[in-house]
């Protein structure tokens, strides 16, 4: 089997930050790396789940909502992937920062009721906000 692009990265060398992993068919894949891979410090499942809900709703209500292809967590719990159609890295970084700041204003996790979410009991709004605030510091 051919390896996928994200597995070709040297995870020992990766640091927290915001990276463009590449482009395919006009879609740019961004690595929103909150934590150092294999560093022993990971985002809790509940906080990561809440980050997913918060950021997905905020960015899909932003000025680039029609350019969002996908947003979701990394299984390793060190960050998230963001796929955008035709949004270059500098603009994407700026929008990501704005959306993260908007997430910090949330007084609830969006889409977190039993009807809306397949694991509605596993959310942590305060944990998500702590992780988002720490990531914003990294992006400064």
Coordinates of N, CA, C and O in Angstrom, one line a residue:
X1 N 0.8 -1.2 0.0 CA 0.0 0.0 0.0 C 0.9 1.2 0.0 O 1.9 1.3 0.7
X2 N 0.4 2.3 -0.7 CA 1.1 3.6 -0.7 C 0.8 4.2 0.7 O -0.3 4.1 1.2
X3 N 1.8 4.9 1.2 CA 1.7 5.6 2.4 C 0.9 6.9 2.2 O 1.0 7.5 1.1
X4 N 0.1 7.4 3.1 CA -0.6 8.7 3.0 C 0.3 9.8 3.4 O 1.3 9.6 4.2
X5 N 0.1 11.0 2.9 CA 0.9 12.1 3.1 C 1.2 12.4 4.6 O 2.4 12.6 5.0
X6 N 0.2 12.3 5.5 CA 0.5 12.7 6.9 C 1.4 11.7 7.6 O 2.0 12.0 8.5
X7 N 1.4 10.4 7.1 CA 2.3 9.4 7.7 C 3.7 9.6 7.2 O 4.6 9.0 7.7
X8 N 3.9 10.4 6.1 CA 5.3 10.6 5.6 C 6.0 11.7 6.4 O 7.2 11.9 6.2
X9 N 5.3 12.4 7.2 CA 5.9 13.5 8.0 C 6.7 12.9 9.1 O 6.3 11.8 9.7
X10 N 7.8 13.5 9.5 CA 8.6 13.0 10.6 C 8.0 13.6 11.9 O 8.2 14.7 12.2
X11 N 7.2 12.7 12.5 CA 6.5 13.2 13.7 C 7.4 13.5 14.9 O 7.1 14.2 15.8
X12 N 8.7 13.0 14.9 CA 9.7 13.4 15.9 C 10.1 14.8 15.7 O 10.5 15.4 16.7
X13 N 10.0 15.3 14.5 CA 10.5 16.7 14.2 C 9.4 17.7 14.3 O 9.6 18.9 14.4
X14 N 8.1 17.2 14.2 CA 7.0 18.2 14.2 C 6.8 18.9 15.5 O 7.0 18.3 16.6
X15 N 6.5 20.2 15.4 CA 6.2 21.0 16.6 C 4.8 21.5 16.5 O 4.2 21.6 15.4
X16 N 4.2 21.9 17.6 CA 2.9 22.6 17.5 C 3.0 23.8 16.6 O 4.0 24.5 16.6
X17 N 1.9 24.0 15.9 CA 1.8 25.1 14.9 C 0.7 24.9 13.9 O -0.2 24.1 14.1
X18 N 0.8 25.6 12.8 CA -0.2 25.6 11.8 C 0.6 25.4 10.5 O 1.4 26.2 10.1
X19 N 0.3 24.3 9.8 CA 1.1 23.9 8.6 C 0.2 23.5 7.4 O -0.9 22.9 7.7
X20 N 0.6 23.9 6.2 CA -0.1 23.4 5.1 C 0.6 22.1 4.7 O 1.8 22.1 4.4
X21 N -0.2 21.0 4.6 CA 0.4 19.7 4.2 C 0.4 19.5 2.7 O 1.1 18.6 2.3
X22 N -0.3 20.3 2.0 CA -0.3 20.1 0.6 C -1.7 20.4 0.0 O -2.6 20.8 0.6
X23 N -1.7 20.3 -1.4 CA -2.9 20.6 -2.1 C -3.2 19.5 -3.1 O -2.3 18.9 -3.7
X24 N -4.5 19.2 -3.2 CA -4.9 18.2 -4.2 C -6.3 18.7 -4.7 O -7.2 19.0 -4.0
X25 N -6.4 18.8 -6.0 CA -7.6 19.3 -6.7 C -8.2 20.6 -6.1 O -9.4 20.7 -6.0
X26 N -7.3 21.5 -5.8 CA -7.7 22.8 -5.3 C -8.0 22.8 -3.8 O -8.3 23.9 -3.2
X27 N -7.9 21.7 -3.1 CA -8.2 21.6 -1.7 C -6.9 21.5 -1.0 O -6.0 20.7 -1.2
X28 N -6.7 22.5 0.0 CA -5.5 22.6 0.8 C -5.8 21.9 2.1 O -6.8 22.2 2.8
X29 N -4.9 21.1 2.6 CA -5.0 20.4 3.9 C -4.1 21.1 4.9 O -2.9 21.2 4.6
X30 N -4.7 21.5 6.0 CA -4.0 22.2 7.0 C -3.9 21.3 8.3 O -4.9 20.7 8.7
X31 N -2.7 21.3 8.9 CA -2.5 20.6 10.1 C -2.5 21.7 11.2 O -1.7 22.6 11.3
X32 N -3.5 21.6 12.1 CA -3.6 22.5 13.2 C -3.1 21.7 14.4 O -3.8 21.0 15.1
X33 N -1.8 21.8 14.6 CA -1.1 20.9 15.6 C -1.0 21.6 16.9 O -0.2 22.5 17.1
X34 N -1.8 21.2 17.8 CA -1.9 21.8 19.2 C -0.8 21.3 20.1 O -0.3 22.0 21.0
X35 N -0.4 20.0 19.9 CA 0.6 19.4 20.8 C 1.7 18.7 20.0 O 1.6 18.4 18.9
X36 N 2.9 18.6 20.7 CA 4.0 17.9 20.1 C 3.7 16.4 20.0 O 3.3 15.8 21.0
X37 N 3.8 15.8 18.8 CA 3.5 14.4 18.6 C 4.5 13.6 19.6 O 5.6 13.9 19.8
X38 N 3.9 12.5 20.1 CA 4.6 11.6 21.0 C 5.3 12.3 22.2 O 6.2 11.7 22.7
X39 N 4.7 13.4 22.6 CA 5.3 14.1 23.7 C 4.7 13.8 25.0 O 5.1 14.3 26.0
X40 N 3.7 12.9 25.1 CA 3.1 12.5 26.3 C 2.0 13.4 26.8 O 1.3 13.1 27.8
X41 N 1.8 14.6 26.1 CA 0.8 15.5 26.5 C -0.2 15.5 25.3 O 0.1 16.0 24.2
X42 N -1.4 15.1 25.6 CA -2.4 14.9 24.5 C -3.7 15.7 24.9 O -4.0 15.9 26.1
X43 N -4.5 16.0 23.9 CA -5.8 16.6 24.2 C -6.7 15.5 24.7 O -6.8 14.5 24.1
X44 N -7.5 15.7 25.8 CA -8.4 14.7 26.3 C -9.5 14.5 25.2 O -9.8 15.3 24.4
X45 N -10.0 13.3 25.2 CA -11.1 13.0 24.2 C -12.2 13.9 24.3 O -12.7 14.4 23.3
X46 N -12.7 14.2 25.5 CA -13.8 15.1 25.7 C -13.5 16.5 25.2 O -14.3 17.2 24.6
X47 N -12.3 17.1 25.5 CA -12.0 18.4 25.1 C -11.8 18.4 23.5 O -12.3 19.4 22.9
X48 N -11.2 17.4 23.0 CA -11.0 17.3 21.5 C -12.4 17.3 20.8 O -12.6 17.9 19.8
X49 N -13.3 16.5 21.4 CA -14.6 16.4 20.8 C -15.3 17.7 20.8 O -16.0 18.1 19.9
X50 N -15.1 18.5 21.9 CA -15.8 19.8 22.0 C -15.1 20.8 21.1 O -15.8 21.6 20.5
X51 N -13.8 20.7 20.9 CA -13.1 21.6 19.9 C -13.7 21.3 18.6 O -13.9 22.2 17.8
X52 N -13.8 20.0 18.2 CA -14.4 19.7 16.9 C -15.8 20.3 16.7 O -16.0 21.0 15.7
X53 N -16.6 20.2 17.7 CA -18.0 20.8 17.6 C -17.9 22.4 17.5 O -18.5 23.0 16.6
X54 N -17.1 23.0 18.4 CA -17.1 24.4 18.4 C -16.5 25.0 17.1 O -17.1 25.9 16.4
X55 N -15.3 24.5 16.7 CA -14.6 25.1 15.6 C -15.4 24.8 14.3 O -15.5 25.6 13.4
X56 N -15.9 23.6 14.2 CA -16.7 23.2 12.9 C -17.9 24.2 12.7 O -18.1 24.6 11.6
X57 N -18.6 24.5 13.8 CA -19.7 25.4 13.7 C -19.3 26.8 13.4 O -19.8 27.5 12.5
X58 N -18.2 27.2 14.1 CA -17.8 28.6 13.9 C -17.3 28.8 12.5 O -17.6 29.8 11.8
X59 N -16.4 27.9 12.0 CA -15.8 28.2 10.7 C -16.9 28.0 9.6 O -16.8 28.7 8.6
X60 N -17.9 27.2 9.8 CA -18.9 27.0 8.8 C -20.0 28.1 8.9 O -20.9 28.1 8.1
X61 N -19.7 29.1 9.8 CA -20.6 30.3 9.8 C -19.7 31.5 9.6 O -20.1 32.6 9.7
X62 N -18.5 31.3 9.1 CA -17.6 32.4 8.8 C -17.7 32.9 7.4 O -18.4 32.3 6.6
X63 N -16.9 33.9 7.1 CA -16.9 34.4 5.7 C -16.4 33.4 4.7 O -16.7 33.6 3.5
X64 N -15.7 32.3 5.1 CA -15.3 31.3 4.1 C -16.1 30.0 4.2 O -15.6 29.0 3.8
X65 N -17.3 30.1 4.8 CA -18.1 28.9 5.0 C -18.2 28.0 3.7 O -18.3 26.8 3.8
X66 N -18.3 28.7 2.6 CA -18.4 27.9 1.3 C -17.1 27.3 0.8 O -17.1 26.5 -0.1
X67 N -16.0 27.5 1.5 CA -14.7 27.0 1.2 C -14.3 25.9 2.1 O -13.2 25.3 1.9
X68 N -15.1 25.6 3.1 CA -14.7 24.5 4.1 C -15.1 23.2 3.5 O -16.3 22.9 3.2
X69 N -14.2 22.3 3.4 CA -14.4 21.0 2.9 C -14.6 20.0 4.1 O -15.5 19.2 4.1
X70 N -13.7 20.2 5.1 CA -13.7 19.2 6.3 C -13.0 19.9 7.4 O -12.0 20.6 7.2
X71 N -13.4 19.6 8.6 CA -12.7 19.9 9.8 C -12.9 18.7 10.8 O -14.0 18.3 11.0
X72 N -11.8 18.2 11.4 CA -12.0 17.1 12.3 C -10.7 16.8 13.1 O -9.6 17.2 12.7
X73 N -10.8 16.0 14.2 CA -9.7 15.7 15.0 C -8.8 14.7 14.5 O -9.2 13.8 13.7
X74 N -7.5 14.8 14.9 CA -6.5 13.7 14.6 C -6.7 12.6 15.7 O -6.9 12.9 16.8
X75 N -6.7 11.4 15.2 CA -6.8 10.3 16.1 C -5.8 10.2 17.2 O -6.0 9.7 18.3
X76 N -4.6 10.8 17.0 CA -3.5 10.8 18.0 C -3.7 11.9 19.1 O -3.0 11.9 20.0
X77 N -4.8 12.7 18.9 CA -5.2 13.7 19.9 C -4.1 14.8 20.1 O -4.0 15.4 21.1
X78 N -3.4 15.1 19.0 CA -2.4 16.2 19.0 C -2.9 17.4 18.3 O -2.2 18.4 18.2
X79 N -4.1 17.3 17.6 CA -4.6 18.4 16.8 C -5.7 18.1 15.9 O -6.4 17.1 16.2
X80 N -5.9 18.9 14.9 CA -7.0 18.7 14.0 C -6.6 19.0 12.6 O -5.6 19.6 12.3
X81 N -7.3 18.4 11.6 CA -7.1 18.7 10.2 C -8.2 19.7 9.7 O -9.4 19.5 10.1
X82 N -7.8 20.6 8.9 CA -8.8 21.5 8.3 C -8.5 21.5 6.8 O -7.4 21.8 6.3
X83 N -9.5 21.2 6.0 CA -9.4 21.2 4.5 C -10.2 22.3 4.0 O -11.4 22.4 4.3
X84 N -9.6 23.1 3.2 CA -10.2 24.3 2.6 C -10.0 24.3 1.1 O -8.9 24.0 0.6
X85 N -11.0 24.8 0.4 CA -10.9 24.9 -1.0 C -10.4 26.3 -1.4 O -11.0 27.3 -1.1
X86 N -9.2 26.3 -1.9 CA -8.6 27.5 -2.5 C -8.2 28.6 -1.5 O -8.1 29.7 -1.9
X87 N -8.1 28.3 -0.3 CA -7.7 29.3 0.7 C -6.2 29.1 1.1 O -5.8 28.1 1.7
X88 N -5.4 30.1 0.6 CA -3.9 30.0 0.9 C -3.6 30.1 2.3 O -4.3 30.7 3.1
X89 N -2.3 29.7 2.7 CA -1.9 29.6 4.1 C -2.0 30.8 4.9 O -2.5 30.8 6.1
X90 N -1.6 32.0 4.4 CA -1.7 33.2 5.3 C -3.1 33.6 5.6 O -3.4 33.9 6.7
X91 N -4.0 33.5 4.6 CA -5.4 33.8 4.9 C -6.0 32.7 5.8 O -6.8 33.1 6.7
X92 N -5.7 31.5 5.5 CA -6.2 30.4 6.4 C -5.8 30.6 7.8 O -6.6 30.5 8.7
X93 N -4.5 30.9 8.0 CA -4.0 31.1 9.4 C -4.8 32.2 10.1 O -5.2 32.1 11.3
X94 N -5.0 33.3 9.4 CA -5.8 34.5 10.0 C -7.2 34.1 10.3 O -7.7 34.4 11.4
X95 N -7.8 33.4 9.4 CA -9.2 32.9 9.7 C -9.3 32.0 10.8 O -10.2 32.0 11.7
X96 N -8.3 31.0 10.9 CA -8.3 30.1 12.0 C -8.2 30.8 13.3 O -8.9 30.5 14.3
X97 N -7.3 31.8 13.4 CA -7.1 32.5 14.6 C -8.4 33.2 15.0 O -8.8 33.2 16.2
X98 N -9.1 33.9 14.0 CA -10.3 34.5 14.3 C -11.4 33.6 14.8 O -12.1 33.8 15.7
X99 N -11.5 32.4 14.2 CA -12.5 31.4 14.5 C -12.2 30.8 15.9 O -13.1 30.6 16.7
X100 N -10.9 30.6 16.2 CA -10.6 30.1 17.6 C -10.9 31.1 18.6 O -11.5 30.7 19.7
X101 N -10.7 32.4 18.4 CA -11.1 33.4 19.3 C -12.6 33.4 19.5 O -13.1 33.6 20.6
X102 N -13.3 33.2 18.5 CA -14.8 33.1 18.6 C -15.2 31.9 19.4 O -16.2 32.0 20.2
X103 N -14.5 30.8 19.2 CA -14.8 29.6 20.0 C -14.7 29.9 21.5 O -15.5 29.3 22.3
X104 N -13.7 30.7 21.9 CA -13.5 31.0 23.3 C -14.7 31.8 23.9 O -14.9 31.8 25.1
X105 N -15.5 32.4 23.1 CA -16.7 33.1 23.6 C -17.9 32.2 23.8 O -18.9 32.7 24.4
X106 N -17.9 31.0 23.4 CA -19.0 30.1 23.5 C -19.4 29.8 24.9 O -18.5 29.6 25.8
X107 N -20.7 29.8 25.2 CA -21.1 29.4 26.5 C -21.7 28.0 26.6 O -22.2 27.6 27.6
X108 N -21.6 27.3 25.5 CA -22.0 25.9 25.4 C -21.3 25.3 24.2 O -20.8 26.0 23.3
X109 N -21.3 24.0 24.2 CA -20.8 23.2 23.0 C -21.9 23.1 22.0 O -23.0 22.6 22.4
X110 N -21.7 23.6 20.8 CA -22.7 23.5 19.8 C -23.0 22.1 19.4 O -22.0 21.3 19.2
X111 N -24.2 21.8 19.1 CA -24.6 20.4 18.6 C -24.2 19.3 19.6 O -23.9 18.2 19.1
X112 N -24.4 19.5 20.9 CA -24.0 18.5 21.9 C -25.2 17.9 22.6 O -25.0 17.4 23.7
X113 N -26.4 17.9 22.0 CA -27.5 17.3 22.6 C -27.5 15.8 22.1 O -26.9 15.5 21.1
X114 N -28.3 15.0 22.8 CA -28.4 13.6 22.4 C -28.9 13.5 21.0 O -28.5 12.6 20.2
X115 N -29.8 14.3 20.6 CA -30.4 14.3 19.2 C -29.3 14.7 18.2 O -29.3 14.2 17.0
X116 N -28.4 15.5 18.5 CA -27.4 16.1 17.6 C -26.1 15.4 17.5 O -25.3 15.5 16.5
X117 N -25.7 14.6 18.5 CA -24.4 14.1 18.7 C -24.4 12.6 19.1 O -25.1 12.2 20.0
X118 N -23.5 11.8 18.4 CA -23.5 10.4 18.7 C -22.8 10.0 20.0 O -22.8 8.9 20.4
X119 N -22.2 11.0 20.7 CA -21.5 10.7 22.0 C -21.7 12.0 22.8 O -20.7 12.6 23.2
X120 N -22.9 12.4 23.0 CA -23.2 13.7 23.6 C -22.8 13.8 25.1 O -22.6 14.9 25.5
X121 N -22.5 12.7 25.7 CA -22.1 12.8 27.1 C -20.6 13.1 27.3 O -20.1 13.4 28.4
X122 N -19.8 13.0 26.2 CA -18.4 13.2 26.3 C -18.0 14.5 25.6 O -17.5 14.6 24.5
X123 N -18.2 15.6 26.4 CA -17.8 16.9 26.0 C -17.2 17.6 27.2 O -17.5 17.3 28.4
X124 N -16.3 18.5 26.9 CA -15.6 19.3 28.0 C -15.4 20.7 27.5 O -14.3 21.0 26.8
X125 N -16.3 21.6 27.7 CA -16.2 23.0 27.2 C -15.0 23.7 27.8 O -14.3 24.3 27.0
X126 N -14.9 23.6 29.1 CA -13.8 24.3 29.7 C -12.4 23.8 29.3 O -11.5 24.5 29.0
X127 N -12.3 22.5 29.1 CA -11.1 21.8 28.6 C -10.8 22.3 27.2 O -9.6 22.5 26.9
X128 N -11.8 22.3 26.4 CA -11.7 22.8 25.0 C -11.2 24.2 25.0 O -10.2 24.5 24.2
X129 N -11.7 25.1 25.8 CA -11.3 26.5 25.8 C -9.9 26.6 26.3 O -9.1 27.4 25.8
X130 N -9.4 25.8 27.3 CA -8.0 25.8 27.7 C -7.1 25.4 26.6 O -6.1 26.1 26.4
X131 N -7.5 24.4 25.8 CA -6.6 23.9 24.7 C -6.6 25.0 23.6 O -5.5 25.2 23.0
X132 N -7.7 25.6 23.3 CA -7.8 26.6 22.3 C -7.0 27.8 22.7 O -6.2 28.3 21.8
X133 N -7.1 28.2 23.9 CA -6.3 29.4 24.4 C -4.8 29.1 24.3 O -4.0 30.0 23.9
X134 N -4.4 27.9 24.7 CA -3.0 27.5 24.6 C -2.5 27.5 23.1 O -1.4 27.9 22.8
X135 N -3.4 27.0 22.2 CA -3.0 27.0 20.8 C -2.9 28.4 20.2 O -2.0 28.6 19.4
X136 N -3.8 29.2 20.6 CA -3.7 30.6 20.2 C -2.3 31.3 20.6 O -1.8 32.0 19.8
X137 N -1.9 30.9 21.7 CA -0.5 31.4 22.2 C 0.6 30.9 21.3 O 1.5 31.6 20.9
X138 N 0.4 29.6 20.8 CA 1.4 29.0 19.9 C 1.4 29.8 18.6 O 2.4 30.0 18.0
X139 N 0.2 30.2 18.1 CA 0.1 30.8 16.8 C 0.5 32.3 16.8 O 0.6 32.9 15.7
X140 N 0.8 32.9 18.0 CA 1.2 34.3 18.0 C 2.5 34.5 17.3 O 3.4 33.8 17.4

